[in-house]
Coordinates of C-alpha atoms in Angstrom, one line a residue:
X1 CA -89.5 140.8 235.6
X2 CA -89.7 138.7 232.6
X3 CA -89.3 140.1 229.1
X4 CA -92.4 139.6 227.0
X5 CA -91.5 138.0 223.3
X6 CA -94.8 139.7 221.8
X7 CA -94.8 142.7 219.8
X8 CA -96.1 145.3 220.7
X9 CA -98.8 146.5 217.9
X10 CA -99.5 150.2 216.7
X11 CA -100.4 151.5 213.7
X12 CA -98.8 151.6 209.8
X13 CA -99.6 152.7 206.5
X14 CA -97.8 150.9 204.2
X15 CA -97.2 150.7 200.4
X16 CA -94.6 148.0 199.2
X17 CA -93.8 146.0 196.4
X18 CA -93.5 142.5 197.5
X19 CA -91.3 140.7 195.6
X20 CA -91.1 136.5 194.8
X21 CA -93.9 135.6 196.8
X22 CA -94.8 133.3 194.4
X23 CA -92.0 131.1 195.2
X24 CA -92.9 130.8 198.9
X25 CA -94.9 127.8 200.2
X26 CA -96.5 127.5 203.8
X27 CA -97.5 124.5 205.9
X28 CA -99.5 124.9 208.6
X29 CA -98.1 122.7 212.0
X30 CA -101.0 123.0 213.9
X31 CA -101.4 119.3 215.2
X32 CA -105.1 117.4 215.2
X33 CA -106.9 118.5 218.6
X34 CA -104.9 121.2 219.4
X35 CA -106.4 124.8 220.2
X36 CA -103.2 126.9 219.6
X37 CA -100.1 126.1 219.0
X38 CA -97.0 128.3 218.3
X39 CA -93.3 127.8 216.0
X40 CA -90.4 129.4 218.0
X41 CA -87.3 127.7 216.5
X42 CA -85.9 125.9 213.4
X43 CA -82.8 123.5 212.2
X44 CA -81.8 120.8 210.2
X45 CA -85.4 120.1 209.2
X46 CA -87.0 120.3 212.9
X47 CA -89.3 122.9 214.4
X48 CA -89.9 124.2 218.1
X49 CA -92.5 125.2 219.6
X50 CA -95.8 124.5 221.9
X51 CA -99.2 123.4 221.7
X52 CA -101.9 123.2 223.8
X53 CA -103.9 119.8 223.7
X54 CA -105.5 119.8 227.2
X55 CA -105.7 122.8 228.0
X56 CA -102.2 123.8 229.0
X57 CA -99.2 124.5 227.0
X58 CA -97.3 121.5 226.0
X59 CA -93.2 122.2 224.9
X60 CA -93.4 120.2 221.2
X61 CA -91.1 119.4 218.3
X62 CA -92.5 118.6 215.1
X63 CA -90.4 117.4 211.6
X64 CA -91.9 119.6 209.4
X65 CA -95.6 118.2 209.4
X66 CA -98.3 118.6 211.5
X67 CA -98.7 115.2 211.5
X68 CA -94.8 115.0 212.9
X69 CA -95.9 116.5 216.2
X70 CA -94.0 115.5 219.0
X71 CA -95.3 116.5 223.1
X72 CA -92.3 117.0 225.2
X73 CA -94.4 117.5 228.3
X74 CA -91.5 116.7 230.9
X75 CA -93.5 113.4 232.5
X76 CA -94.1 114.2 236.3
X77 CA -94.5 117.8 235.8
X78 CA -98.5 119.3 236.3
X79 CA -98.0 122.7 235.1
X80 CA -97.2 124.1 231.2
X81 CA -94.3 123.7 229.3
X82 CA -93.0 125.3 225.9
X83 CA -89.9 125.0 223.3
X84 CA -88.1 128.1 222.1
X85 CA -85.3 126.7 220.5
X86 CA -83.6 123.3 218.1
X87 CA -80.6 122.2 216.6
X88 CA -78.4 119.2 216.1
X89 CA -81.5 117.5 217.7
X90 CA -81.7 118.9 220.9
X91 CA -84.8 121.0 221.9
X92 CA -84.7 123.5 224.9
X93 CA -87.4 125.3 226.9
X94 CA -89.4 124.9 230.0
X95 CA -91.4 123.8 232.0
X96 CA -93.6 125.1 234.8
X97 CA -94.8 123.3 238.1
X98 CA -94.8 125.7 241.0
X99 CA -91.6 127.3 240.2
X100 CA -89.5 127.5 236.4
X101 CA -87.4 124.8 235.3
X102 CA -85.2 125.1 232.1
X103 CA -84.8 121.7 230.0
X104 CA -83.2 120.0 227.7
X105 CA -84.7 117.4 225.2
X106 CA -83.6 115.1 222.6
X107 CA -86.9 114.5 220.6
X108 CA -89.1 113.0 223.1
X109 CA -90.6 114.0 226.3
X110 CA -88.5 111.4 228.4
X111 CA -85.3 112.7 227.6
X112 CA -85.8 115.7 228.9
X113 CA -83.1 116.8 231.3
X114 CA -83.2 119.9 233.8
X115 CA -80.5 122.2 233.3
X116 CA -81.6 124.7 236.6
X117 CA -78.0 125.5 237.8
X118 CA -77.4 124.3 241.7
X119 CA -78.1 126.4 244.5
X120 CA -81.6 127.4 246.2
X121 CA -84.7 129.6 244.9
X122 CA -83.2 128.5 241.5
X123 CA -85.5 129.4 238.5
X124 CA -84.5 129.1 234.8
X125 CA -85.7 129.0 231.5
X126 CA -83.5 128.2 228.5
X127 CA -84.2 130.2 225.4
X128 CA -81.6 128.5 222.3
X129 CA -79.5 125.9 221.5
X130 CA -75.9 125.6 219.0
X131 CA -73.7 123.2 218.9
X132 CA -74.4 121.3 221.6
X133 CA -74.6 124.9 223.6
X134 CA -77.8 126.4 225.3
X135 CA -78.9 130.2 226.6
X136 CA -81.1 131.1 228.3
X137 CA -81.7 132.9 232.1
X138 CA -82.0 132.0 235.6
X139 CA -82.2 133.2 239.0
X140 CA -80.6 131.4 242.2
X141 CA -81.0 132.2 246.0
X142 CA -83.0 135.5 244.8
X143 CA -80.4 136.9 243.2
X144 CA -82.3 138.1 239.9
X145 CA -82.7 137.0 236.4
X146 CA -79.1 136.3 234.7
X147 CA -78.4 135.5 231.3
X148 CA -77.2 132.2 231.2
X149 CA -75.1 129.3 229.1
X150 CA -75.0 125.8 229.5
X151 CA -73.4 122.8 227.7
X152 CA -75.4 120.2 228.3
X153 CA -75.7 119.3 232.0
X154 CA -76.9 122.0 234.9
X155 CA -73.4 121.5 236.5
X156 CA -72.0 123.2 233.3
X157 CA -74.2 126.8 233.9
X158 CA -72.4 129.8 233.3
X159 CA -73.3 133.0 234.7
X160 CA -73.2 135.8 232.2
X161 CA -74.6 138.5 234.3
X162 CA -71.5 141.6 233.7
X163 CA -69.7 141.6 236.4
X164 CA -70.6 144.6 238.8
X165 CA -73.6 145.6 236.9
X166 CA -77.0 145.8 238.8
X167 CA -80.3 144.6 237.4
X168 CA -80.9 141.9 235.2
X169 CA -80.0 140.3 232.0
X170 CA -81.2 138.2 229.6
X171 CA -79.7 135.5 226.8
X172 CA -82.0 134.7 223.7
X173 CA -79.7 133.7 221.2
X174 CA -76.6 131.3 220.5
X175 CA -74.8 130.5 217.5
X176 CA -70.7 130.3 216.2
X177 CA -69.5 130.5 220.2
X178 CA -71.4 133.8 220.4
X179 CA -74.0 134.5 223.0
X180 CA -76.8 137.6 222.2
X181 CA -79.5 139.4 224.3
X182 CA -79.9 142.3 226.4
X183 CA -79.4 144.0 230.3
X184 CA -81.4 146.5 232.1
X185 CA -80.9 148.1 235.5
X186 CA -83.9 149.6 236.3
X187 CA -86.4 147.0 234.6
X188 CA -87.6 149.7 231.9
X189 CA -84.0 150.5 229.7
X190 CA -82.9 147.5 227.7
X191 CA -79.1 147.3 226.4
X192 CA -78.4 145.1 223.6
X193 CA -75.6 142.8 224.3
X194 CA -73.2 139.9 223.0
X195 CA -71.0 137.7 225.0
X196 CA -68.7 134.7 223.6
X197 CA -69.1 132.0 226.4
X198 CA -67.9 134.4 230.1
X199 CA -69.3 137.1 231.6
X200 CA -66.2 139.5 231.6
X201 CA -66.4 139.0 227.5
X202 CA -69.9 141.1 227.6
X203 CA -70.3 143.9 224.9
X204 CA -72.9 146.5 225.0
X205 CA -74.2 146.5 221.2
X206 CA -76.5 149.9 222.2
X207 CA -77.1 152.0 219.0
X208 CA -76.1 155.7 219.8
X209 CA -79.6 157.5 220.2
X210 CA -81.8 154.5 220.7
X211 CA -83.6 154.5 224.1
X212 CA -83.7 151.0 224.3
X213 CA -82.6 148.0 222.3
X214 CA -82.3 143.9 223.1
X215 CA -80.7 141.2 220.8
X216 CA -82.6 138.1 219.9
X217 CA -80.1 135.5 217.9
X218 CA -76.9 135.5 216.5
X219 CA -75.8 133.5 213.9
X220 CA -72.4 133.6 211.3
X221 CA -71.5 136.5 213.4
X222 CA -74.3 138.5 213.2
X223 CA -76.9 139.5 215.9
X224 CA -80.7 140.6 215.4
X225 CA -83.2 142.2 217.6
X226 CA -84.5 145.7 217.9
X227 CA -83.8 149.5 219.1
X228 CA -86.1 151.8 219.6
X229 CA -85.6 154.9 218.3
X230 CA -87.8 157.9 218.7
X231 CA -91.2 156.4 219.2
X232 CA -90.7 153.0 217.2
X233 CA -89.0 150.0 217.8
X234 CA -87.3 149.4 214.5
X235 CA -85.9 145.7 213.8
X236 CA -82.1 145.6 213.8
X237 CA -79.1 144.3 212.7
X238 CA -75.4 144.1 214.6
X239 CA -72.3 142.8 213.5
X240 CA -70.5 142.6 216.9
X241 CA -70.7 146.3 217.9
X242 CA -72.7 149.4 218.5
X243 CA -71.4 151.0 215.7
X244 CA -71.9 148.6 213.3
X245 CA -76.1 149.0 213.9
X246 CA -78.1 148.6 210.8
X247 CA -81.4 149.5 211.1
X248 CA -84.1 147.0 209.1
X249 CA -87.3 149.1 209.8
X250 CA -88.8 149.5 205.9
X251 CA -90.3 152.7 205.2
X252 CA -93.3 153.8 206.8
X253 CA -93.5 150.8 209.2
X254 CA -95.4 150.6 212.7
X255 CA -93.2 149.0 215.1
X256 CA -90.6 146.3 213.6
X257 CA -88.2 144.0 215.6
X258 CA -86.7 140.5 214.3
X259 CA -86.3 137.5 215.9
X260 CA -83.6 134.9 213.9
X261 CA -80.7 135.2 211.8
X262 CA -79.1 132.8 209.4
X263 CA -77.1 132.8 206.3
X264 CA -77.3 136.8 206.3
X265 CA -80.6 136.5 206.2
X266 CA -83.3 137.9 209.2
X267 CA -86.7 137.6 210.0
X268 CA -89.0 139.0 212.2
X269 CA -92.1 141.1 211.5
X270 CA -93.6 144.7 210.5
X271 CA -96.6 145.7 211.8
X272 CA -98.8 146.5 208.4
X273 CA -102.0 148.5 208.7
X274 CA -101.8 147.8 212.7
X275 CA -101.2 144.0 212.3
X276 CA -97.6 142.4 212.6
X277 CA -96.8 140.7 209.4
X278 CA -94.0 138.0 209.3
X279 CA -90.6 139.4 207.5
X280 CA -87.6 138.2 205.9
X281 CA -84.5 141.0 205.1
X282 CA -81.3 140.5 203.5
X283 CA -79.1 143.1 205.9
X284 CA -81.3 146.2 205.0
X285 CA -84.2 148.0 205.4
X286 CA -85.3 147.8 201.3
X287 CA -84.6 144.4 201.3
X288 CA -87.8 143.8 203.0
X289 CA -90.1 140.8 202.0
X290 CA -93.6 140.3 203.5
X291 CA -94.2 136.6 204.1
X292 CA -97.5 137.6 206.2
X293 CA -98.5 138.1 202.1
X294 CA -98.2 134.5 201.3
X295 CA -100.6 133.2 203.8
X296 CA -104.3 132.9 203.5
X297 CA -106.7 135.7 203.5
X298 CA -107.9 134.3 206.6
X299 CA -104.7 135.0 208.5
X300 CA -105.1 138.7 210.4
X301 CA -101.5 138.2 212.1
X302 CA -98.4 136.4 211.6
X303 CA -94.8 136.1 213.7
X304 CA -91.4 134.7 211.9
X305 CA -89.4 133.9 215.0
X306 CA -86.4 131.6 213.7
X307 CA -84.7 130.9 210.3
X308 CA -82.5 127.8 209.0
X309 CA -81.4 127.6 205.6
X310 CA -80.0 124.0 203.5
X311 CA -78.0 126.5 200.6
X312 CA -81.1 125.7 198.3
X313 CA -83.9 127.0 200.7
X314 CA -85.1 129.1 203.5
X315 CA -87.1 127.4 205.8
X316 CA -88.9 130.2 208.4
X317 CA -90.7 128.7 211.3
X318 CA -93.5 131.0 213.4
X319 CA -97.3 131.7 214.1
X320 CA -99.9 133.2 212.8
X321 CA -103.7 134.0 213.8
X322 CA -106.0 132.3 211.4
X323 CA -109.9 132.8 212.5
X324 CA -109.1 133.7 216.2
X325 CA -107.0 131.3 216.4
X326 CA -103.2 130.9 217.2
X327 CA -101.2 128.1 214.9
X328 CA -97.8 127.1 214.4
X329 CA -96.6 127.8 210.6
X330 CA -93.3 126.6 208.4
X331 CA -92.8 128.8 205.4
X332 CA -90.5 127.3 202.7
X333 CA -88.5 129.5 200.2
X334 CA -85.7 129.8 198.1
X335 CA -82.4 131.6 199.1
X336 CA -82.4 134.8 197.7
X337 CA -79.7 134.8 195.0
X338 CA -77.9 138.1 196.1
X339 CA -74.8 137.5 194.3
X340 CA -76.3 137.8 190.3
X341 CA -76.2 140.4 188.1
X342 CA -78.1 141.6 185.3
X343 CA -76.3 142.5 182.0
X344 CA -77.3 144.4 178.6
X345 CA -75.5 144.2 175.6
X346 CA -76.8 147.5 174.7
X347 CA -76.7 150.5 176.9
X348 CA -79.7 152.3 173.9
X349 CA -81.6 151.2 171.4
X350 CA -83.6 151.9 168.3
X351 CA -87.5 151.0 168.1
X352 CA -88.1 148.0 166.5
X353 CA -85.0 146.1 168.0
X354 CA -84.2 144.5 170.3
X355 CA -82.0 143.9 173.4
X356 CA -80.1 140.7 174.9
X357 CA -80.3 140.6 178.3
X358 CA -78.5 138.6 180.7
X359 CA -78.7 136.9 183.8
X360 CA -75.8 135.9 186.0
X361 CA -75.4 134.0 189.0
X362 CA -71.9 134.2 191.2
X363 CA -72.3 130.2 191.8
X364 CA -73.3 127.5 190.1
X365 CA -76.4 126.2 191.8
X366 CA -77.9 122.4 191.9
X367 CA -81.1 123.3 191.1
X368 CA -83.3 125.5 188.6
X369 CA -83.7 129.7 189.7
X370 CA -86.2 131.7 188.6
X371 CA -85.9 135.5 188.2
X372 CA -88.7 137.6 187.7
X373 CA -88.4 140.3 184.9
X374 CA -90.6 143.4 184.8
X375 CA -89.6 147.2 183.3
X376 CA -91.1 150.1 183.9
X377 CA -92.2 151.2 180.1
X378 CA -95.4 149.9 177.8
X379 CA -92.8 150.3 175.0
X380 CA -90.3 147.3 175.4
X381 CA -91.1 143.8 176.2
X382 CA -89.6 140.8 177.8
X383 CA -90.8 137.5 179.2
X384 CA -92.0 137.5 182.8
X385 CA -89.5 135.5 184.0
X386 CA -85.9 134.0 183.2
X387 CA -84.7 130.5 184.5
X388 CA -81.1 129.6 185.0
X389 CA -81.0 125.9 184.8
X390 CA -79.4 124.0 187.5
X391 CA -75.3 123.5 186.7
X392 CA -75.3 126.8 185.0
X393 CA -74.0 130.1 185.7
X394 CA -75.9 132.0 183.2
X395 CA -78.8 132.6 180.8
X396 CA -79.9 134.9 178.1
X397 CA -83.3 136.2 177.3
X398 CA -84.7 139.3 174.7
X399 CA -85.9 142.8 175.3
X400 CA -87.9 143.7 172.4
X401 CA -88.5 147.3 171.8
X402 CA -92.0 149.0 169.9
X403 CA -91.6 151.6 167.6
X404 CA -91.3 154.5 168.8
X405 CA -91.0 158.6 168.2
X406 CA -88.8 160.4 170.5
X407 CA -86.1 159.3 173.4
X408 CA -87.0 157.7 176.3
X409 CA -85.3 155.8 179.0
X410 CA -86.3 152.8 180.4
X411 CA -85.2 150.5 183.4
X412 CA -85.0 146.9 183.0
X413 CA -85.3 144.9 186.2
X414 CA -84.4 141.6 187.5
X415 CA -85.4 139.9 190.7
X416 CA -85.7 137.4 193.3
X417 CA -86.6 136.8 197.0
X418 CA -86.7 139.9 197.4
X419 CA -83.3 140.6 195.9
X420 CA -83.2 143.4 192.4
X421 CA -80.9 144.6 190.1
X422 CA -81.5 146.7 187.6
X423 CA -80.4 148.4 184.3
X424 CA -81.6 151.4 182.6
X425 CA -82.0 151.5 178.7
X426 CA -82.2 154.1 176.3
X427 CA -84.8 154.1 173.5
X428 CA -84.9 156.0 170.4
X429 CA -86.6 156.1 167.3
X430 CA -85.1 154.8 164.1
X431 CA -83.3 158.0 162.5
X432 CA -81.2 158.7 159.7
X433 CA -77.5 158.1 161.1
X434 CA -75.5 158.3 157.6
X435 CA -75.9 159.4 153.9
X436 CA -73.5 158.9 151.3
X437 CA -73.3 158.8 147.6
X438 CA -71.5 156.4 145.0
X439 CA -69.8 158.5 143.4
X440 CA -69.6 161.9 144.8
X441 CA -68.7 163.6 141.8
X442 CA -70.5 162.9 138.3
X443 CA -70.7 164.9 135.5
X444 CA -74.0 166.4 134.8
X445 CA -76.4 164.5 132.8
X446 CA -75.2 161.4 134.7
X447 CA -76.8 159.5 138.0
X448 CA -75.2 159.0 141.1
X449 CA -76.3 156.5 144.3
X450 CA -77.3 157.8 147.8
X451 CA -77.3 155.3 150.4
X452 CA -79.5 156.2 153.9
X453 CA -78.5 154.1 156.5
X454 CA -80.8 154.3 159.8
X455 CA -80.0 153.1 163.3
X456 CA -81.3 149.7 163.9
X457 CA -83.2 147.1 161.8
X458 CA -86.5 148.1 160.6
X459 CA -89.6 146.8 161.4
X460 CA -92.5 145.0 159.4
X461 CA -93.4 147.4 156.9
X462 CA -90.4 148.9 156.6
X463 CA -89.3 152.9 157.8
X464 CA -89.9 155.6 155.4
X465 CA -87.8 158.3 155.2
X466 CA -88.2 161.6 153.1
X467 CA -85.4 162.9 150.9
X468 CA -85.5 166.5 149.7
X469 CA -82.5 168.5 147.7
X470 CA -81.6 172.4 146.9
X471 CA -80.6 172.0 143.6
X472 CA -83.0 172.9 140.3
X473 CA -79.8 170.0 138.8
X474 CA -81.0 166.9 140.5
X475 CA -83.9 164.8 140.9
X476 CA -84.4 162.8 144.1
X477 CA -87.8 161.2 145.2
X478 CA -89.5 162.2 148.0
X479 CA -89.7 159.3 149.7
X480 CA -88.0 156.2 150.2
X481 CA -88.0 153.1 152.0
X482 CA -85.5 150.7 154.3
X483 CA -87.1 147.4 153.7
X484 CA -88.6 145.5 156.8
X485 CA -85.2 143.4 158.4
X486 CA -83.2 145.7 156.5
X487 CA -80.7 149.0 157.8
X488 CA -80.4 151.0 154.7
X489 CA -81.7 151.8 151.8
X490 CA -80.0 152.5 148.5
X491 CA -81.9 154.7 145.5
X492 CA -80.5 157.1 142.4
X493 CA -80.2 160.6 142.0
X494 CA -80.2 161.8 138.5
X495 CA -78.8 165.3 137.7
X496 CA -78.6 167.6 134.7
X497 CA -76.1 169.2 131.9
X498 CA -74.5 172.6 133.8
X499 CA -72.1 175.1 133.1
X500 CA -69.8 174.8 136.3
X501 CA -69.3 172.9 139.0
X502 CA -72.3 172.7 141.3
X503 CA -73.3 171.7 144.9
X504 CA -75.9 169.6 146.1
X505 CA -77.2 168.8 149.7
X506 CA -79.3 166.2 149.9
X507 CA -81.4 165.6 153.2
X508 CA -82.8 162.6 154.6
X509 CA -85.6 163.3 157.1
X510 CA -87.7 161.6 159.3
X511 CA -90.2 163.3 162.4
X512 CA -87.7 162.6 165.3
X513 CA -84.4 163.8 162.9
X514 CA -82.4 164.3 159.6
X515 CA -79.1 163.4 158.2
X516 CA -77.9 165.5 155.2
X517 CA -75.0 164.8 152.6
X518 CA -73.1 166.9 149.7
X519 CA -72.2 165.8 146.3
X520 CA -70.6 167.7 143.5
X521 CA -72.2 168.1 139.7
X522 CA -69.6 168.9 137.5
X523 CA -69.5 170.4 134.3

């Protein structure tokens, strides 16, 4: 039985905030003539795949253009043929006349190069390549499918089938001397597995309470796939065992499962609303970005099957179905900036004022990065975005704050790719935060000076504040000013002749609080 690389669709509901679409860009590969044509791998600026010119499927490469498109129809062979996988130049697939054939290619269709391991009844398909490494499975003297490696040559097959383990197995995935995929002994139950480069090095990467689970690449020692927990199969991550499972499944998905891995980054896809949208994650399940949202309205279905990153961008290679129709697709990003943070120099401020806020970046960068900026309150503002310009680690920008008439806390948020930090930010309205009086004894008949002070700049027009005493010896007015730019306001008292030493508290007031002082009248 061959493993099917579709996904299975059923049903989802779901509401997410997509994040830095903006910044993706698509190209469509679909060569002139085709009918349908499909993207299954990606590196170093080439793209895998097939297309279907004459009717048949025809293994292609392209560089990034539609017009790039290369057939790498195996000459001699009358049957179909299709690419899965790319790097360092080389191509692998197969191709089918009569019985299945894994090859080899180095960009064009006559250097293809059958890498069918020697014996009888052999059949074989090959599935990745790294570092001059393919996988891939295949089948001699009717012995069933076995997960297979190969450097190069069909002489150099390797039979990764565990030793003394019925059924079959399957390798989809190469990268860093590790092997990924998945065995089952009954045809139904899938075990996710890992080898590096022999059979006895095989380790079952099975979640605990999954029913079934297979692994599809491995890259910088991670493996992707899916498990299926419950009724769902939910996309996952692996880190070179069982117990290091993550699941990627965002909340409220159909059925999930991804495809490459690169960089720490995965792709795959969700079904949305019963359609499979292409993904991107950053090793969790919130980190979820839908690049199906990118792509015209026209598109009902999209597939991201294999990921390659240069440090400065993603570049996602898959398929989607545009108008009934199948076509290869290269989506272009930037790598998600994980490793900023977002800084305040305030933890709370007063209406009226303002914030800094900061931006920074773990690495210095050769090229501008733009993070969005949003907050969850009509009462501060800041500018939609923030750029940190290439050769620099950091950047400032200003969180202006409305005035405002009782506490409230905010968040402030920063993102990109898909990637958020936050900070939250207390607001509160401009108070009266000191009083004092210059001096605080005079003799009656004599003036003394109050000073307010409030907490933060006022505004344009200034912040009233009203002043009321308890004493039949002093005259205050009833309302003063802080002048617009200014934090406190200065005005006199002036008090009459008395007999012995009196008290006065003086109160400064405002809707959303009061500060009061005491100065002494003597005699």
């Amino acid at each position: 039985m061959k493993p099917s690389k579709r996904v299975i669709a059923s049903a989802l509901v779901l509401c997410l905030a997509i994040g830095a679409n903006a910044q993706w860009t698509v190209v469509n590969l679909h060569p002139a003539g085709a009918s349908t044509s499909e993207a299954s791998g990606i590196s170093g600026g080439q793209q895998a795949g097939w297309t279907n010119t004459i009717g048949a499927r025809r293994a292609a490469v392209w560089s990034s253009t539609a017009a790039s498109y290369v057939d790498l129809h195996p000459p001699g062979i009358g049957g179909i043929s299709e690419a899965y996988g790319v790097d360092g130049g080389q191509q692998v697939g197969f191709a089918l006349d009569n019985t299945r054939h894994a090859y080899l290619w180095t960009g064009t269709a006559g250097s293809a190069i059958r890498l069918d391991p020697p014996g009888s009844l052999v059949q074989a398909t090959a599935l990745a390549v790294n570092g001059g490494q393919q996988v891939g499975y295949a089948t001699v003297a009717g012995s069933g499918w076995h997960a297979s490696l190969w450097s190069g040559t069909a002489a150099s097959w390797v039979d990764l089938h565990p030793v003394g383990m019925g059924g079959q197995s399957f390798a989809y995935g190469i990268g860093d001397g590790q092997q990924a995929g998945f065995v089952f002994t009954d045809d139904v139950l899938h075990f996710a597995c890992l080898w590096t480069g022999t059979a006895a090095s095989w380790v079952n990467l099975h979640p605990t309470g999954a029913v079934e689970s297979g692994a599809y690449a491995v890259s910088g020692g991670q493996q992707v796939g899916y498990a299926k927990v419950g009724i769902r199969n939910r996309a996952s991550l692996w880190s070179g065992s069982a117990a290091s499972w993550v699941n990627l499944h965002p909340t409220g998905g159909g059925n999930s499962v991804a495809w490459g891995v690169s960089g720490g980054l995965q792709v795959g896809n969700v079904e949305v609303n019963g359609q499979a949208h292409a993904s991107l994650w950053s090793g969790t399940a919130s980190s979820w970005v839908d690049l199906h949202a990118v792509l015209p309205s026209t598109f009902s279905v999209s597939v991201a099957r294999s990921i390659y990153s240069d440090g400065v961008n993603i570049y996602v290679a898959g398929t989607g179905i545009e108008s009934g129709r199948q076509v290869a697709l290269l989506w272009t990003g930037p790598v998600p900036d994980s490793n900023f943070a977002l800084a305040l120099n305030k933890s709370s401020v007063a209406g009226q004022n303002s914030v800094l806020g900061t931006i920074m970046r773990a690495q210095v960068r050769p090229t501008n990065t733009v993070f969005t900026l949003t907050d969850d309150s009509s009462l501060v503002t800041t500018a939609p975005n923030v750029t940190v310009l290439a050769g620099q680690l950091s950047r400032n920008f200003q969180i202006s704050v409305t005035a405002i008439t009782s506490t409230v806390v905010t968040t402030i948020y920063a993102q990109r790719a898909g990637i958020t930090r936050s900070q939250t930010l207390t607001l509160m309205p401009l108070i009266p935060t000191a009083i004092a009086f210059t001096p605080n004894q005079v003799t009656g008949g004599n003036d003394t000076s109050c000073r307010v002070v409030i907490n933060g700049v006022a505004g344009p027009g200034g912040r009233d504040i009203a002043i009321f005493d308890n004493s039949p010896f002093s005259t205050t007015p009833s309302t003063v000013t802080v002048p617009a730019g200014a934090t406190d306001v200065t005005f006199p008292i002036t008090t009459l002749p008395v007999t012995s030493i009196k008290y006065v508290t003086v109160t400064a007031r405002v809707s959303a609080g009061e500060k009061t002082g005491t100065f002494r009248i003597n005699p």
